[in-house]
Amino acid sequence: MPDVRSEPLVLRSPEQFKALGHPIRHRIVNLLRQRSATLRQLSAALGLAKGTVGYHVRMLSEAGLIHLTETRQVRGGTEQYFALVSSAFTFHEDVDNGPQFLINAALGEMLPTRPGQPEHTSLRHLWLSREEAHALAARLAEHEAEPHAVDGTHREPYGLLVSLFPADIPTLEPEPAD
């Protein structure tokens, strides 16, 4: 099977959104961002039965979001390794609910803050020219493209929801000079 492709998979079909919209399947995708895994490994990480995980893996596979990358013979059985088809997903230009979908996904991932744990959620507005907005979007895309490696250094995952969008905020006219 082919390795994970570097260009983003363009999401457009209802099957893809349905597949990603389920919390268990969303968690499976986040696990597979780290590396390919077997049903047994995914089941252990999620604390779910192998049959339950197998069902959700099949839904993700049928939606074209993950694929079988490798099989290995082990103790008379076969282990199958699954991986994402792409390192990133993006929305087709005709998809209207993309931002809402991402916001709902981020809300589903948010855990309550534990004592001593850093957390900061805020809404800020920037006043930018069109060129500055394009430059900022390009800088954010560079950081977004960094690998999702797990290197065993006891790091905890934190979500970062960044959205650069034209805001629906009215603009006051300048005050008249005296």
GROMACS .gro file of C-alpha atoms in nm:
model
  178
    1MET     CA    1   0.000   0.000   0.000
    2PRO     CA    2   0.117   0.356  -0.061
    3ASP     CA    3   0.258   0.568   0.220
    4VAL     CA    4   0.072   0.870   0.356
    5ARG     CA    5   0.062   1.135   0.087
    6SER     CA    6   0.186   1.480   0.178
    7GLU     CA    7  -0.075   1.686  -0.007
    8PRO     CA    8  -0.400   1.737   0.186
    9LEU     CA    9  -0.700   1.519   0.111
   10VAL     CA   10  -0.982   1.744  -0.006
   11LEU     CA   11  -1.298   1.663   0.187
   12ARG     CA   12  -1.621   1.703  -0.003
   13SER     CA   13  -1.847   1.398   0.025
   14PRO     CA   14  -2.119   1.351   0.286
   15GLU     CA   15  -1.964   1.009   0.366
   16GLN     CA   16  -1.636   1.175   0.461
   17PHE     CA   17  -1.807   1.427   0.691
   18LYS     CA   18  -2.024   1.156   0.845
   19ALA     CA   19  -1.715   0.943   0.907
   20LEU     CA   20  -1.519   1.227   1.067
   21GLY     CA   21  -1.819   1.356   1.261
   22HIS     CA   22  -1.836   1.057   1.496
   23PRO     CA   23  -1.630   1.110   1.815
   24ILE     CA   24  -1.472   0.762   1.809
   25ARG     CA   25  -1.370   0.795   1.444
   26HIS     CA   26  -1.234   1.143   1.512
   27ARG     CA   27  -1.021   0.996   1.793
   28ILE     CA   28  -0.900   0.716   1.563
   29VAL     CA   29  -0.789   0.976   1.308
   30ASN     CA   30  -0.599   1.160   1.582
   31LEU     CA   31  -0.428   0.836   1.684
   32LEU     CA   32  -0.332   0.761   1.323
   33ARG     CA   33  -0.180   1.110   1.292
   34GLN     CA   34   0.090   0.973   1.525
   35ARG     CA   35   0.167   0.655   1.327
   36SER     CA   36   0.005   0.356   1.161
   37ALA     CA   37  -0.157   0.111   1.402
   38THR     CA   38  -0.338  -0.222   1.427
   39LEU     CA   39  -0.692  -0.272   1.553
   40ARG     CA   40  -0.546  -0.415   1.875
   41GLN     CA   41  -0.328  -0.105   1.927
   42LEU     CA   42  -0.616   0.131   1.850
   43SER     CA   43  -0.847  -0.065   2.084
   44ALA     CA   44  -0.595  -0.046   2.368
   45ALA     CA   45  -0.541   0.328   2.320
   46LEU     CA   46  -0.914   0.401   2.309
   47GLY     CA   47  -1.015   0.154   2.579
   48LEU     CA   48  -1.277   0.002   2.347
   49ALA     CA   49  -1.354  -0.348   2.222
   50LYS     CA   50  -1.167  -0.457   1.912
   51GLY     CA   51  -1.498  -0.520   1.730
   52THR     CA   52  -1.617  -0.165   1.800
   53VAL     CA   53  -1.291  -0.018   1.674
   54GLY     CA   54  -1.299  -0.248   1.371
   55TYR     CA   55  -1.644  -0.115   1.276
   56HIS     CA   56  -1.526   0.247   1.297
   57VAL     CA   57  -1.204   0.170   1.107
   58ARG     CA   58  -1.417   0.018   0.831
   59MET     CA   59  -1.633   0.335   0.815
   60LEU     CA   60  -1.320   0.552   0.786
   61SER     CA   61  -1.178   0.322   0.519
   62GLU     CA   62  -1.502   0.320   0.316
   63ALA     CA   63  -1.501   0.701   0.329
   64GLY     CA   64  -1.149   0.701   0.180
   65LEU     CA   65  -0.983   0.855   0.486
   66ILE     CA   66  -0.764   0.564   0.599
   67HIS     CA   67  -0.622   0.258   0.427
   68LEU     CA   68  -0.450  -0.070   0.502
   69THR     CA   69  -0.074  -0.015   0.479
   70GLU     CA   70   0.078  -0.342   0.594
   71THR     CA   71  -0.006  -0.693   0.707
   72ARG     CA   72   0.211  -0.917   0.927
   73GLN     CA   73   0.179  -1.280   1.023
   74VAL     CA   74   0.185  -1.322   1.402
   75ARG     CA   75   0.126  -1.644   1.597
   76GLY     CA   76  -0.099  -1.796   1.334
   77GLY     CA   77  -0.292  -1.472   1.274
   78THR     CA   78  -0.259  -1.164   1.061
   79GLU     CA   79  -0.206  -0.813   1.197
   80GLN     CA   80  -0.328  -0.533   0.975
   81TYR     CA   81  -0.182  -0.185   1.004
   82PHE     CA   82  -0.397   0.114   0.912
   83ALA     CA   83  -0.284   0.468   0.831
   84LEU     CA   84  -0.431   0.795   0.714
   85VAL     CA   85  -0.438   0.837   0.337
   86SER     CA   86  -0.305   1.191   0.379
   87SER     CA   87  -0.115   1.381   0.646
   88ALA     CA   88  -0.377   1.658   0.636
   89PHE     CA   89  -0.737   1.721   0.537
   90THR     CA   90  -0.881   2.034   0.382
   91PHE     CA   91  -1.227   2.131   0.263
   92HIS     CA   92  -1.340   2.159  -0.095
   93GLU     CA   93  -1.424   2.517  -0.191
   94ASP     CA   94  -1.794   2.426  -0.222
   95VAL     CA   95  -1.815   2.306   0.139
   96ASP     CA   96  -1.996   2.571   0.343
   97ASN     CA   97  -1.986   2.410   0.686
   98GLY     CA   98  -1.609   2.347   0.710
   99PRO     CA   99  -1.536   2.599   0.986
  100GLN     CA  100  -1.837   2.484   1.190
  101PHE     CA  101  -1.723   2.124   1.149
  102LEU     CA  102  -1.374   2.211   1.283
  103ILE     CA  103  -1.513   2.412   1.574
  104ASN     CA  104  -1.736   2.120   1.674
  105ALA     CA  105  -1.439   1.883   1.645
  106ALA     CA  106  -1.228   2.110   1.869
  107LEU     CA  107  -1.509   2.136   2.125
  108GLY     CA  108  -1.535   1.757   2.129
  109GLU     CA  109  -1.162   1.727   2.204
  110MET     CA  110  -1.150   1.985   2.484
  111LEU     CA  111  -1.091   1.837   2.827
  112PRO     CA  112  -1.150   2.021   3.154
  113THR     CA  113  -0.834   2.196   3.271
  114ARG     CA  114  -0.655   2.016   3.554
  115PRO     CA  115  -0.493   2.213   3.839
  116GLY     CA  116  -0.159   2.357   3.726
  117GLN     CA  117  -0.227   2.282   3.361
  118PRO     CA  118  -0.193   2.571   3.117
  119GLU     CA  119  -0.506   2.666   2.927
  120HIS     CA  120  -0.609   2.976   2.743
  121THR     CA  121  -0.913   3.028   2.528
  122SER     CA  122  -0.993   3.369   2.395
  123LEU     CA  123  -1.140   3.546   2.098
  124ARG     CA  124  -0.935   3.831   1.960
  125HIS     CA  125  -0.970   4.038   1.647
  126LEU     CA  126  -0.689   4.161   1.426
  127TRP     CA  127  -0.718   4.453   1.190
  128LEU     CA  128  -0.519   4.352   0.882
  129SER     CA  129  -0.484   4.448   0.521
  130ARG     CA  130  -0.567   4.173   0.270
  131GLU     CA  131  -0.191   4.124   0.210
  132GLU     CA  132  -0.120   4.096   0.583
  133ALA     CA  133  -0.401   3.839   0.618
  134HIS     CA  134  -0.254   3.630   0.334
  135ALA     CA  135   0.094   3.650   0.491
  136LEU     CA  136  -0.040   3.543   0.832
  137ALA     CA  137  -0.234   3.253   0.678
  138ALA     CA  138   0.087   3.136   0.505
  139ARG     CA  139   0.283   3.151   0.834
  140LEU     CA  140   0.014   2.953   1.014
  141ALA     CA  141   0.011   2.692   0.736
  142GLU     CA  142   0.387   2.643   0.783
  143HIS     CA  143   0.338   2.561   1.153
  144GLU     CA  144   0.036   2.345   1.075
  145ALA     CA  145   0.247   2.131   0.842
  146GLU     CA  146   0.484   2.024   1.121
  147PRO     CA  147   0.477   1.647   1.183
  148HIS     CA  148   0.261   1.495   1.456
  149ALA     CA  149   0.545   1.289   1.603
  150VAL     CA  150   0.527   1.114   1.935
  151ASP     CA  151   0.883   1.081   2.058
  152GLY     CA  152   0.841   0.937   2.408
  153THR     CA  153   0.929   1.257   2.597
  154HIS     CA  154   0.610   1.253   2.807
  155ARG     CA  155   0.447   1.532   2.612
  156GLU     CA  156   0.073   1.585   2.638
  157PRO     CA  157  -0.139   1.675   2.337
  158TYR     CA  158  -0.290   2.023   2.330
  159GLY     CA  159  -0.533   2.142   2.068
  160LEU     CA  160  -0.491   2.469   1.888
  161LEU     CA  161  -0.788   2.604   1.699
  162VAL     CA  162  -0.674   2.888   1.479
  163SER     CA  163  -0.909   3.051   1.239
  164LEU     CA  164  -0.824   3.350   1.029
  165PHE     CA  165  -1.149   3.476   0.886
  166PRO     CA  166  -1.309   3.800   0.773
  167ALA     CA  167  -1.504   3.906   1.081
  168ASP     CA  168  -1.857   4.044   1.071
  169ILE     CA  169  -1.773   4.351   1.279
  170PRO     CA  170  -1.907   4.691   1.178
  171THR     CA  171  -1.659   4.973   1.142
  172LEU     CA  172  -1.713   5.313   1.298
  173GLU     CA  173  -1.663   5.617   1.081
  174PRO     CA  174  -1.373   5.834   1.193
  175GLU     CA  175  -1.471   6.098   1.443
  176PRO     CA  176  -1.524   6.433   1.280
  177ALA     CA  177  -1.248   6.682   1.342
  178ASP     CA  178  -1.346   6.972   1.568
   0.00000   0.00000   0.00000
